[in-house]
CSV table of C-alpha atoms in Angstrom, one decimal:
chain,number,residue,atom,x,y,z
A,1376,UNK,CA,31.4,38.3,-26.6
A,1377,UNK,CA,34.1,35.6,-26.4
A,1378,UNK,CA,33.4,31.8,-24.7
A,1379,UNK,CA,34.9,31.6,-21.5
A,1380,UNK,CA,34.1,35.7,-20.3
A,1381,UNK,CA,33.3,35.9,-16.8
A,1382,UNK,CA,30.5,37.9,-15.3
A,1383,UNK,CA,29.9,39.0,-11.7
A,1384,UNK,CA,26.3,37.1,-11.9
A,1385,UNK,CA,25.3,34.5,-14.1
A,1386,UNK,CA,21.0,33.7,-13.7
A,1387,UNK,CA,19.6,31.0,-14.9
A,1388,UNK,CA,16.1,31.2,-16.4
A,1389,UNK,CA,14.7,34.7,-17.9
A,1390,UNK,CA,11.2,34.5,-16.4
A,1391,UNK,CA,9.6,36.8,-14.1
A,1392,UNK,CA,12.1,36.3,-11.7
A,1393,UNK,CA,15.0,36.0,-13.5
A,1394,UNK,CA,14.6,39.2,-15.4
A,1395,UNK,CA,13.6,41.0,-12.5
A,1396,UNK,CA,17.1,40.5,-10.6
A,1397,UNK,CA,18.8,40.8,-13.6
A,1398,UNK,CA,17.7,44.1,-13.8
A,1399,UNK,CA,18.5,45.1,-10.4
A,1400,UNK,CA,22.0,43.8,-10.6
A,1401,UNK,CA,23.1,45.2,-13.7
A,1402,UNK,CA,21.4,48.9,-13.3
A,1403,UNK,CA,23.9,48.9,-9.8
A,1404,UNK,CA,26.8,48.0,-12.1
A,1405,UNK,CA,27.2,44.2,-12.2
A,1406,UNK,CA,28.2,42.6,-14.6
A,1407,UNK,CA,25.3,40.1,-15.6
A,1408,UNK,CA,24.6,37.1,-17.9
A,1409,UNK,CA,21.0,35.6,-18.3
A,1410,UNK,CA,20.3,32.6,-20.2
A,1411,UNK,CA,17.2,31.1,-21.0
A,1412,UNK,CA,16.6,27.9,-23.3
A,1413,UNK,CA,13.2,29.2,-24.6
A,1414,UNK,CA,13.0,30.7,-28.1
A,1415,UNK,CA,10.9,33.7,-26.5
A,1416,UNK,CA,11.7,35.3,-23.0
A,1417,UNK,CA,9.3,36.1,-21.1
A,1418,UNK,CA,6.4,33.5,-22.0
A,1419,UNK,CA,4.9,32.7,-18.7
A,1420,UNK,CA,4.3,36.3,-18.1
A,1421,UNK,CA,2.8,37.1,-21.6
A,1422,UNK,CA,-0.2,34.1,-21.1
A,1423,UNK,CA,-0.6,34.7,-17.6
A,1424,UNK,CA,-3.9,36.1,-16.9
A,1425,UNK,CA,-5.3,35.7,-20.2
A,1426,UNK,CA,-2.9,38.0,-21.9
A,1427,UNK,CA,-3.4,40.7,-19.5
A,1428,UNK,CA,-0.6,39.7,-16.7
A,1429,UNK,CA,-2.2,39.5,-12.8
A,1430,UNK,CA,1.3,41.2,-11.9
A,1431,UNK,CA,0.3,41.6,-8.6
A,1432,UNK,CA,-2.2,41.5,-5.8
A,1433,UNK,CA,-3.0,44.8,-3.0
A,1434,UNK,CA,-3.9,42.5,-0.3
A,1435,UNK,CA,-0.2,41.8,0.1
A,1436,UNK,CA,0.0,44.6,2.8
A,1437,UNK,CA,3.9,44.4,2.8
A,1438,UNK,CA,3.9,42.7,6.4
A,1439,UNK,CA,2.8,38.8,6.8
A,1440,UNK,CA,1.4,37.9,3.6
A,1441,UNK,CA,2.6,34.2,4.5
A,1442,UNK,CA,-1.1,33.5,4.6
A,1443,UNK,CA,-1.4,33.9,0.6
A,1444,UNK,CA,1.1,31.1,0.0
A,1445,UNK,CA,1.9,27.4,0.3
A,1446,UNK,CA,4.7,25.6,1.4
A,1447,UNK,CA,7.1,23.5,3.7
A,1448,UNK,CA,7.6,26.5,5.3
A,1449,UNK,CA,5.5,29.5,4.6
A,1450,UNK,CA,6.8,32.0,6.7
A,1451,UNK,CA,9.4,31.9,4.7
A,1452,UNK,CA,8.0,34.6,2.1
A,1453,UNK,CA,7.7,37.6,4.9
A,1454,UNK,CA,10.9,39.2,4.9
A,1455,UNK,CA,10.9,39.4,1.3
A,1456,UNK,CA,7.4,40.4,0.6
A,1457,UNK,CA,7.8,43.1,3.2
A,1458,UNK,CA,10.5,44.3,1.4
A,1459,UNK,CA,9.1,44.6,-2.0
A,1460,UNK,CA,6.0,45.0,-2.0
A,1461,UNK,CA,2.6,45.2,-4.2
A,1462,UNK,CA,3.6,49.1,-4.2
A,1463,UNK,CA,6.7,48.6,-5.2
A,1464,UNK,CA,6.5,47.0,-8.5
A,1465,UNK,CA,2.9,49.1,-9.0
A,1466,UNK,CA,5.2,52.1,-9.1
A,1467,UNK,CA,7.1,50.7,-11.7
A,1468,UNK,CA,4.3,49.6,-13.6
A,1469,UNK,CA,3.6,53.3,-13.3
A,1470,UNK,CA,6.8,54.4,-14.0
A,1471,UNK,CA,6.4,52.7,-17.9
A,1472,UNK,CA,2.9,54.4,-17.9
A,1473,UNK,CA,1.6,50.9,-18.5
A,1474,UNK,CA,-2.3,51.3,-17.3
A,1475,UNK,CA,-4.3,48.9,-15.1
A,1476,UNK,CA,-6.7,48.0,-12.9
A,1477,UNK,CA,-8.1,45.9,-10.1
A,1478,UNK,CA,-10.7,43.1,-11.0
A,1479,UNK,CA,-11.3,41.6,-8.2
A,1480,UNK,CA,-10.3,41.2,-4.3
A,1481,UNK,CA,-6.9,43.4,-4.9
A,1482,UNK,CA,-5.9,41.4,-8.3
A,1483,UNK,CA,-4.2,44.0,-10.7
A,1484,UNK,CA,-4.3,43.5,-14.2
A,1485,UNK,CA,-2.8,45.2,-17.1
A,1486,UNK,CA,-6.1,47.7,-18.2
A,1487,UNK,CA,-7.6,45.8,-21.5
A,1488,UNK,CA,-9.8,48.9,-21.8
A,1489,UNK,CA,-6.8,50.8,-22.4
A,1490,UNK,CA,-5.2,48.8,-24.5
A,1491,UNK,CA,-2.7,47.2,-22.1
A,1492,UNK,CA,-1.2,44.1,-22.0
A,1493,UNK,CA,1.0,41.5,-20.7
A,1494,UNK,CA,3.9,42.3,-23.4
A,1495,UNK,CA,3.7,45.9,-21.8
A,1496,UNK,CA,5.2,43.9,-18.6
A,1497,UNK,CA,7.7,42.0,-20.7
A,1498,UNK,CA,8.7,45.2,-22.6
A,1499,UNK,CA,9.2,46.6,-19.1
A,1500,UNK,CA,11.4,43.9,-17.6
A,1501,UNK,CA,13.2,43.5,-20.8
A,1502,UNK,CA,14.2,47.3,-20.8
A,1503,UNK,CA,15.0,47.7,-17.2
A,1504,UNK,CA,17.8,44.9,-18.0
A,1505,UNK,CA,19.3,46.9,-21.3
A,1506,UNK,CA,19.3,49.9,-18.9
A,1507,UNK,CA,21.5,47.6,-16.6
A,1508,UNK,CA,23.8,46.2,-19.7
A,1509,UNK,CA,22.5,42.8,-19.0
A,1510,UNK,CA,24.1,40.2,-22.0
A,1511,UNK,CA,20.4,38.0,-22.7
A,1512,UNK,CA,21.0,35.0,-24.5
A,1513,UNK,CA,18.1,32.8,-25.9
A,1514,UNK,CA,17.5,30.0,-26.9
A,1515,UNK,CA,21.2,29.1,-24.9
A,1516,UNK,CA,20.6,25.8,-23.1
A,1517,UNK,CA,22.5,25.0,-20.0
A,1518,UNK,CA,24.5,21.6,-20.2
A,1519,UNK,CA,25.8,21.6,-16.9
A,1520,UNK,CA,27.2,23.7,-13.6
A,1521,UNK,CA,30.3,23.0,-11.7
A,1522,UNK,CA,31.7,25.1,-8.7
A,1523,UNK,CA,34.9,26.2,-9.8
A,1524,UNK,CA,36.2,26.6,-5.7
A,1525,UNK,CA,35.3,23.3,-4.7
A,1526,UNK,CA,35.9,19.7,-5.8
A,1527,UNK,CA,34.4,16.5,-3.2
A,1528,UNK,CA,33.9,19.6,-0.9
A,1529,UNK,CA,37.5,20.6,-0.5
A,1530,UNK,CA,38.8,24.1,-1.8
A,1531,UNK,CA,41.1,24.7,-4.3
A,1532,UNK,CA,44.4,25.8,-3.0
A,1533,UNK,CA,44.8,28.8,-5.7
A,1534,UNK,CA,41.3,29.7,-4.7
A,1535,UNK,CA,41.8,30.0,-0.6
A,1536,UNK,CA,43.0,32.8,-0.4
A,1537,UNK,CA,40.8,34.6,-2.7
A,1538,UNK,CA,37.5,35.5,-2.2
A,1539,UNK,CA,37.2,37.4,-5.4
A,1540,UNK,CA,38.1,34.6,-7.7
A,1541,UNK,CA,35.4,32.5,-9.8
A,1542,UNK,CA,33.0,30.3,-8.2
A,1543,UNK,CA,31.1,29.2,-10.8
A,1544,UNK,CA,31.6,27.5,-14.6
A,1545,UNK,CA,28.3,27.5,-16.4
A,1546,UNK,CA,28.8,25.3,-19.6
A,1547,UNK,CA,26.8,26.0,-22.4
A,1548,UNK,CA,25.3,25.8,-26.0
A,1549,UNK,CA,27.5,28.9,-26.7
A,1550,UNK,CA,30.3,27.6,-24.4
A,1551,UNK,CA,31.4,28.6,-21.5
A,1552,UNK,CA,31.3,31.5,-18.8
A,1553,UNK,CA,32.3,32.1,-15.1
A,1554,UNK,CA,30.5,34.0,-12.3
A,1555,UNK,CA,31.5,34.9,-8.8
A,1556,UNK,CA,27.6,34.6,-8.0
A,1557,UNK,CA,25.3,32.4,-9.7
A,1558,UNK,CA,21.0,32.6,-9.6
A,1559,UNK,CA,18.4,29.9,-10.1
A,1560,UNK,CA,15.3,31.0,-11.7
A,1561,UNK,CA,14.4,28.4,-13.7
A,1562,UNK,CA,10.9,28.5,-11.9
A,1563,UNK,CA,9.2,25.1,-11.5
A,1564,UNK,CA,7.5,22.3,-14.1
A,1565,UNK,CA,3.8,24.2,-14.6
A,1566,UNK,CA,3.3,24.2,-18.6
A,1567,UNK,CA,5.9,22.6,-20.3
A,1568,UNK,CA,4.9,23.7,-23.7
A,1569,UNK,CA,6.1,26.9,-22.8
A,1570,UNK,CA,9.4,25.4,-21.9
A,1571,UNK,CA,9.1,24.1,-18.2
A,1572,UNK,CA,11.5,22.0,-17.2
A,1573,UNK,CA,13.1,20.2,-13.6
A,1574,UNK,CA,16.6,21.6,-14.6
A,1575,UNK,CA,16.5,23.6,-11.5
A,1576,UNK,CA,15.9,21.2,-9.4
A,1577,UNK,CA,19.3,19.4,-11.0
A,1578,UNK,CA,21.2,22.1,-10.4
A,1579,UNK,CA,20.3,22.6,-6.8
A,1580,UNK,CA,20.7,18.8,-5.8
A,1581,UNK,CA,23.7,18.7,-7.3
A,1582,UNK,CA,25.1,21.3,-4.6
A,1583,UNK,CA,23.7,19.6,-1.7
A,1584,UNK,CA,20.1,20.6,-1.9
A,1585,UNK,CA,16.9,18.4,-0.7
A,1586,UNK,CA,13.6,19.0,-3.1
A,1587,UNK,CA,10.2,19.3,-1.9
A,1588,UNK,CA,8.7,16.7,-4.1
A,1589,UNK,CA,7.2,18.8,-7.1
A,1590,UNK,CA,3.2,18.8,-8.0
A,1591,UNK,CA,1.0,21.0,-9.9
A,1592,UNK,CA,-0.9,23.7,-8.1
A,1593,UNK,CA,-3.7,26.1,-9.3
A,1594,UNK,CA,-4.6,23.6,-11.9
A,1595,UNK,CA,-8.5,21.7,-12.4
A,1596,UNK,CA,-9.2,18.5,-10.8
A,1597,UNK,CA,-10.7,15.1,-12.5
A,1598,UNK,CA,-13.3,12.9,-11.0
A,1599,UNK,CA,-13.9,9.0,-11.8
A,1600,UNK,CA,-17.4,9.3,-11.6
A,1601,UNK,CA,-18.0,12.5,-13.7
A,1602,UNK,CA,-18.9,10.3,-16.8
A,1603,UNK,CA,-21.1,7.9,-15.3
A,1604,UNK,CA,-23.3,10.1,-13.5
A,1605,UNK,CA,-23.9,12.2,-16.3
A,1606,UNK,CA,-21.7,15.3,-14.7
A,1607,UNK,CA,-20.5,15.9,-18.8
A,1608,UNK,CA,-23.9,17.5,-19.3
A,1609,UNK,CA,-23.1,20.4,-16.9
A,1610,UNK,CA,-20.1,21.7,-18.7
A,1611,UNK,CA,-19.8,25.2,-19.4
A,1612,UNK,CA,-21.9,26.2,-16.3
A,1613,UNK,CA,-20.3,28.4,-13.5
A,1614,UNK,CA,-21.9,29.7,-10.3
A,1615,UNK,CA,-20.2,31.4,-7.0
A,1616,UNK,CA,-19.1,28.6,-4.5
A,1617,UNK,CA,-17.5,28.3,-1.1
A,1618,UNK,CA,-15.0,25.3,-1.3
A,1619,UNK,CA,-13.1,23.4,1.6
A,1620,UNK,CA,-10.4,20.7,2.1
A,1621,UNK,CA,-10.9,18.0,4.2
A,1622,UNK,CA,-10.2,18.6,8.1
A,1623,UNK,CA,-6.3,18.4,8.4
A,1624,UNK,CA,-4.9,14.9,10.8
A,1625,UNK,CA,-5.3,16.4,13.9
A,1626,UNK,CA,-9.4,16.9,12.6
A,1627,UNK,CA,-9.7,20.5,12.9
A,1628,UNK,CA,-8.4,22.9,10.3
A,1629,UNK,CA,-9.7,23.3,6.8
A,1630,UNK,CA,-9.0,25.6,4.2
A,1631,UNK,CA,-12.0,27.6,2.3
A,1632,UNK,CA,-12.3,29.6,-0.9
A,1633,UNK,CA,-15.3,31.6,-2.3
A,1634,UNK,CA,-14.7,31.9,-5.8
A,1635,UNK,CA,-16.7,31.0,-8.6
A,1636,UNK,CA,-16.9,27.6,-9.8
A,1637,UNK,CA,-16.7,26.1,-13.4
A,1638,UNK,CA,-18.3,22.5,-15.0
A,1639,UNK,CA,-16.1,21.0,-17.3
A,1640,UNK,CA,-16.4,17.5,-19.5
A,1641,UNK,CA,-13.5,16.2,-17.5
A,1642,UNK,CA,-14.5,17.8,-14.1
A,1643,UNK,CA,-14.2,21.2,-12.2
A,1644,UNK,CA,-12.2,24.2,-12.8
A,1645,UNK,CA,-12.9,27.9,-11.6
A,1646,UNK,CA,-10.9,30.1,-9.3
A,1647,UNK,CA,-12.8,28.0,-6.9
A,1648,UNK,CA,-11.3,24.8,-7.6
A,1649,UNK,CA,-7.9,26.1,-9.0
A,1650,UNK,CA,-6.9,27.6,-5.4
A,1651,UNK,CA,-8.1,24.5,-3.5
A,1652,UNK,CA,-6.1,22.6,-5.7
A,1653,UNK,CA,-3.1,23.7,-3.8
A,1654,UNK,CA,-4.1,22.3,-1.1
A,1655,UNK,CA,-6.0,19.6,-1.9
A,1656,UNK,CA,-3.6,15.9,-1.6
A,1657,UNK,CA,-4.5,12.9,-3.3
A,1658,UNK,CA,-6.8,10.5,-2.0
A,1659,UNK,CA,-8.9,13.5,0.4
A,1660,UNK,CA,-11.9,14.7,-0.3
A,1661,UNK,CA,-13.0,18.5,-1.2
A,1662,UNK,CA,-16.5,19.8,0.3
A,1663,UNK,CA,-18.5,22.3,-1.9
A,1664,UNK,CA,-21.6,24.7,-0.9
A,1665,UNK,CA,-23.3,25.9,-3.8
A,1666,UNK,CA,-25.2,28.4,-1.4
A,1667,UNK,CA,-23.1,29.5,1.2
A,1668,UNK,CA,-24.6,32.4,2.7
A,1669,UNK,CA,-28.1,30.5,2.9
A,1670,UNK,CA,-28.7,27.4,5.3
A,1671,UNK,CA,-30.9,25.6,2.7
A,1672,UNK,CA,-32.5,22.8,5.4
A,1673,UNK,CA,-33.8,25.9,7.2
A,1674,UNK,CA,-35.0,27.5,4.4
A,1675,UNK,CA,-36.7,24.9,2.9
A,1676,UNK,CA,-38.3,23.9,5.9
A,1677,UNK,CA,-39.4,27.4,6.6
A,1678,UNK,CA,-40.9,28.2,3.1
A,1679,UNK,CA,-42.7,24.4,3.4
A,1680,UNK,CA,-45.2,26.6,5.8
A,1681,UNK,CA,-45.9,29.1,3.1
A,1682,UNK,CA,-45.3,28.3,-0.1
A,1683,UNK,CA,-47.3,25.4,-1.8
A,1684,UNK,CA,-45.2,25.7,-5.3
A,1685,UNK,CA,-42.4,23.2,-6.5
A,1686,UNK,CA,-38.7,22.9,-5.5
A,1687,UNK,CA,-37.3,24.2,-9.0
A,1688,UNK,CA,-38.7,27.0,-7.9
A,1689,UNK,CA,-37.7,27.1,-4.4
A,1690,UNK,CA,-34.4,26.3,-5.1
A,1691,UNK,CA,-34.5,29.2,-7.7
A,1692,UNK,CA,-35.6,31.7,-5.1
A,1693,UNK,CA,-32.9,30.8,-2.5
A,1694,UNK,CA,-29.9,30.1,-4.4
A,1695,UNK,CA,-30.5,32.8,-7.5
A,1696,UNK,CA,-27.0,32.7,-8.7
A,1697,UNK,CA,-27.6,29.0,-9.9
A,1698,UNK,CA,-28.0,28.6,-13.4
A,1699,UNK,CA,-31.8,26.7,-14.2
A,1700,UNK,CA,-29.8,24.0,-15.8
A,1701,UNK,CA,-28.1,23.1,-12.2
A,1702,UNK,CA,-31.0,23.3,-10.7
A,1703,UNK,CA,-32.8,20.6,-13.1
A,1704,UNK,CA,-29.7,18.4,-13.2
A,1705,UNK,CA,-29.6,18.3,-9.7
A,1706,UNK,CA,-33.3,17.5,-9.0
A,1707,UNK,CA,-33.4,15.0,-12.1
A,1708,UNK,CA,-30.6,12.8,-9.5
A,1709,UNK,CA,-32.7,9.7,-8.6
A,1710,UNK,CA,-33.0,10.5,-4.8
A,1711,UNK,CA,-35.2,13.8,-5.8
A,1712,UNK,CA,-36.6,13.1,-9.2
A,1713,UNK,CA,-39.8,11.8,-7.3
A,1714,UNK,CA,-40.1,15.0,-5.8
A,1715,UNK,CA,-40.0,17.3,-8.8
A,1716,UNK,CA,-43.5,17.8,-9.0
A,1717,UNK,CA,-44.8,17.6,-5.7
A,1718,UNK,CA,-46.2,20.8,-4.0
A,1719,UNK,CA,-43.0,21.7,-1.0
A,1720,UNK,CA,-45.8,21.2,1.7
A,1721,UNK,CA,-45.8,17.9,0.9
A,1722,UNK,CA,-42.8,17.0,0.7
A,1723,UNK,CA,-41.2,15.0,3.8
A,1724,UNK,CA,-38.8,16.8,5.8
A,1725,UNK,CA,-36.0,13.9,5.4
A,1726,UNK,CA,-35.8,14.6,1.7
A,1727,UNK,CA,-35.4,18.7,2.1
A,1728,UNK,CA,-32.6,17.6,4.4
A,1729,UNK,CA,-31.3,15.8,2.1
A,1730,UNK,CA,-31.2,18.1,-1.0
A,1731,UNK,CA,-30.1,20.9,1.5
A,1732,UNK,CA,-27.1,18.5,2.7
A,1733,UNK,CA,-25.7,18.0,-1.1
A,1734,UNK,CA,-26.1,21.9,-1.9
A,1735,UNK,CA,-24.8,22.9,0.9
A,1736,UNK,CA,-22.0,20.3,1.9
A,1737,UNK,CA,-21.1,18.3,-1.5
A,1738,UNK,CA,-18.1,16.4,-0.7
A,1739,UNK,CA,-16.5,14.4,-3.3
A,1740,UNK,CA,-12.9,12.9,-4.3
A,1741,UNK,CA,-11.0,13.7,-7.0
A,1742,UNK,CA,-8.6,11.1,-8.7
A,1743,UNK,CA,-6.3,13.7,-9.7
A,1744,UNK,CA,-5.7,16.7,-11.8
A,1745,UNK,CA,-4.7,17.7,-15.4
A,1746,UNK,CA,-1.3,17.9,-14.2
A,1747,UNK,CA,1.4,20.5,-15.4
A,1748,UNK,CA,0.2,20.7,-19.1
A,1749,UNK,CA,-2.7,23.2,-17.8
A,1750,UNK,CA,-1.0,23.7,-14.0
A,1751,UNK,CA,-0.6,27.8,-13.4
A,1752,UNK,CA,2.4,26.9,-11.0
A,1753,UNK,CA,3.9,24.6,-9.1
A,1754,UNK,CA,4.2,23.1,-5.6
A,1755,UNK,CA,7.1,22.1,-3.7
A,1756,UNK,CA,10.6,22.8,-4.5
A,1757,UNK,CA,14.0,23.7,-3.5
A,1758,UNK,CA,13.5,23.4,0.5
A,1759,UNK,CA,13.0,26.6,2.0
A,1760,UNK,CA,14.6,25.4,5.4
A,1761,UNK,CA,18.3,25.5,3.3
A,1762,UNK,CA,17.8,29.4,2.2
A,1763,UNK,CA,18.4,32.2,3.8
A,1764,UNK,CA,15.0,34.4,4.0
A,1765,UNK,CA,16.4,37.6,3.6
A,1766,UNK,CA,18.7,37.0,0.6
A,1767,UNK,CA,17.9,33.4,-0.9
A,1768,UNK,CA,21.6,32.3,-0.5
A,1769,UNK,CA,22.3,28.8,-0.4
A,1770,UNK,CA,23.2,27.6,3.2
A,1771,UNK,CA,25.2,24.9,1.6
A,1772,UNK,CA,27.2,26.6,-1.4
A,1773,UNK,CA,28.5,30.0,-0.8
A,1774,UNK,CA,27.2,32.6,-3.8
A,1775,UNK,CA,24.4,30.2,-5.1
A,1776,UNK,CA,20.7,31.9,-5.5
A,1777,UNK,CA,17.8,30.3,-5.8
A,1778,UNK,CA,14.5,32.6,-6.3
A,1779,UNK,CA,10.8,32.1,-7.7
A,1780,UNK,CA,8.9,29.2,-8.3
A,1781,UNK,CA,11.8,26.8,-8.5
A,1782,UNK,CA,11.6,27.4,-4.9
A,1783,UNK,CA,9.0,25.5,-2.5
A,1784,UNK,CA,6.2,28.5,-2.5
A,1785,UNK,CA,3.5,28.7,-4.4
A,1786,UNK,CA,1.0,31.5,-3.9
A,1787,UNK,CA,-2.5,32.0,-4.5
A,1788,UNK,CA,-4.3,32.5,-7.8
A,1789,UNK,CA,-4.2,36.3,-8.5
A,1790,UNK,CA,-1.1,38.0,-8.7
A,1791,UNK,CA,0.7,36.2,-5.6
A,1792,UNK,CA,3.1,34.0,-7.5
A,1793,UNK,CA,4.7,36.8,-9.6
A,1794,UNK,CA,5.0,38.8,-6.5
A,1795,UNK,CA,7.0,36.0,-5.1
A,1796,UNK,CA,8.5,36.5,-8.2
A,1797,UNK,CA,9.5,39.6,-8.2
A,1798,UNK,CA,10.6,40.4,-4.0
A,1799,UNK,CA,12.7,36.7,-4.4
A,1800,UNK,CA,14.2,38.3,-7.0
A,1801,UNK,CA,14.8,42.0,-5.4
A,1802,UNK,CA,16.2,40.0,-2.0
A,1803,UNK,CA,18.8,37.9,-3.8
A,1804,UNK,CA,20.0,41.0,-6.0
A,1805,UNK,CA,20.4,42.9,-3.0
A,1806,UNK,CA,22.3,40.0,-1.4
A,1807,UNK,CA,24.6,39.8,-3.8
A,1808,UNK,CA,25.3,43.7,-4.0
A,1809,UNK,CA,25.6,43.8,0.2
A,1810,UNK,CA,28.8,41.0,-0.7
């Protein structure tokens, strides 16, 4: 194919989203181009999930899931999710014969057990766009966008009265093509290694658009004193939390998790921590109960009257899914060391509160994160409030996409993003084939 061949749709970026609305359009009879920059398509879905692809999540019930994701706006996400849902791309899945199952709290994953993987999906996608003619090129970088129908905002006369002619001129390492409709996948800047960039962002503020400023979501957090206090000793360790932000400015709301929880040299990681991360801003403070179906200052206090044995084992008969080691790191911190070896009886009650207090409610700061190298998405984005919900058209250039992660939504760890991914991508494509 020639330089300078024009295509109903060009879509830029070949991730989940891009290859998913590729798909779409080309199987109805569009003509489509996708172009990627990576040397390998499909990257983000083949490491996701530890090679076996969270492609989705049940508990998006294919009503308001706007609960499951963060953003400006988050409403945003309902008319699209409830019009592809979780079912949806599970009967594709099914459709391939590619085999899964559900881990945990409606997270489906490509079945290891069965030999399935994350290339399955790829090889999925991948085929569902040669079954639509899509023309893949990769590694093609993009070197810049112009709109062919506009120049300082004014129309070109030859173009005014036709709505059929080109609108876009996508310049590129193989030269360059036109589109009448033109797609942003790009996604957002979470591992760059893999070939993350902010080119999507470019694009859109160069047609008028305002950007969420970006920051990396479901990714580990750092803390200053984790050094000092001797907090490098715990790594490795991981126990079932419930974890909380700070109360929002109006001193009310907070948002919880109970995941599990993981001790690294550097800090905390986990489910736990990776979905508070989303939430968590810079300078507040995160609250963690490492027993949170027991009140510990009541149950200490209680067992004081019947027990006469030691808090290592108190603490071990209460909270039973902490590891020893926790246990004897966190009575070997000098306001309980003293205590270690005292009969519970005999212990005052101001210290029990105490120890129950930094179980139960242990709120520290983190100074940051490990930013996008290790970040499983991203937060913020093109703004929302200059899409249209039901087919992610610009409301400032006519024909212009934008869809998955290079928008501002980020979902939940589990299978929420690439659903994003995937109903953006099935809302735009039938946008495009309603024009």
């Amino acid at each position: 194919m020639t330089t300078g061949h024009h295509f109903q749709t060009i879509i830029i970026g070949a991730g989940a989203a891009g290859l998913m609305a590729a798909s779409r359009l080309g199987q109805a009879g569009h003509s489509v181009l996708l172009l990627d920059a990576a040397p390998k398509i499909g990257e983000k879905i083949r490491i996701a999930g530890g090679g076996f692809c969270n492609f989705t999540n049940t508990h998006i019930d294919g009503f308001d899931a706007s609960n499951y994701y963060v953003s400006e706006n988050p409403k945003f996400v309902r008319y699209a999710l409830s019009n592809f849902t979780a079912q949806d791309f599970i009967a594709l899945v099914e459709q391939y014969q590619i085999p899964y199952t559900e881990k945990h709290r409606g997270q489906l994953f490509c079945d290891r057990e069965q030999k399935a993987s994350s290339k399955d999906i790829v090889a999925m996608l991948l085929n569902e766009c040669r079954k639509g003619n899509v023309d893949l090129r990769y590694p093609c970088k993009v070197h810049a966008i112009h709109s062919i129908t506009t120049e300082n905002g004014t129309p070109h006369s030859e173009h005014l009265d036709n709505p059929h002619s080109p609108r876009f001129r996508v310049e590129t390492t193989e030269g360059f093509f036109t589109a009448d409709h033109l797609i942003i996948a790009t996604g957002g800047l979470a591992i760059p290694k893999i070939g993350a960039t902010d080119f999507g962002y470019e694009i859109a503020q160069s047609f008028g658009h305002t950007i969420i400023p970006p920051r990396p979501a479901l990714v580990p957090l750092h803390f200053d004193f984790w050094e000092q206090d001797h907090f490098v000793a715990l790594a490795g360790i991981s126990l079932p939390v419930s974890v909380s932000t700070a109360k929002d400015q109006k001193g009310k709301k907070t948002i919880t998790f109970q995941e599990d929880l993981l001790f690294r040299h550097k800090g905390l990681s986990g489910p736990a921590i990776l979905q508070i991360s989303s939430y968590w801003q810079p300078g507040q403070t995160i609250t963690l109960n490492f027993s949170p179906e027991v009140d510990l200052e009541s149950a200490l206090i209680a067992l004081k009257t019947s027990v006469k044995y030691q808090l290592e084992r108190a603490l071990t008969e209460l909270i039973p899914a902490m590891p020893k080691r926790l246990i004897q790191f966190w009575l070997n911190r000098p306001e309980f060391a003293e205590h270690q070896t005292t009969p519970l009886p005999e212990i005052p009650n101001k210290i029990l509160q105490a120890l129950a207090t930094s179980l139960n409610q242990w709120t520290i700061t983190p100074c940051g994160t490990d930013g996008y190298k290790t970040a499983e998405a991203t937060r913020g984005g093109i703004n929302t409030k200059e899409l249209n919900a039901k087919t992610m058209e610009s409301q400032y250039c006519p024909n212009l996409y934008c869809i998955g992660e290079v928008v501002d939504v980020v979902g939940w760890l589990g299978g929420y993003n690439f659903q994003w991914a995937w109903a953006s991508a099935v809302c735009a494509a039938k946008g495009i084939l309603a024009k």
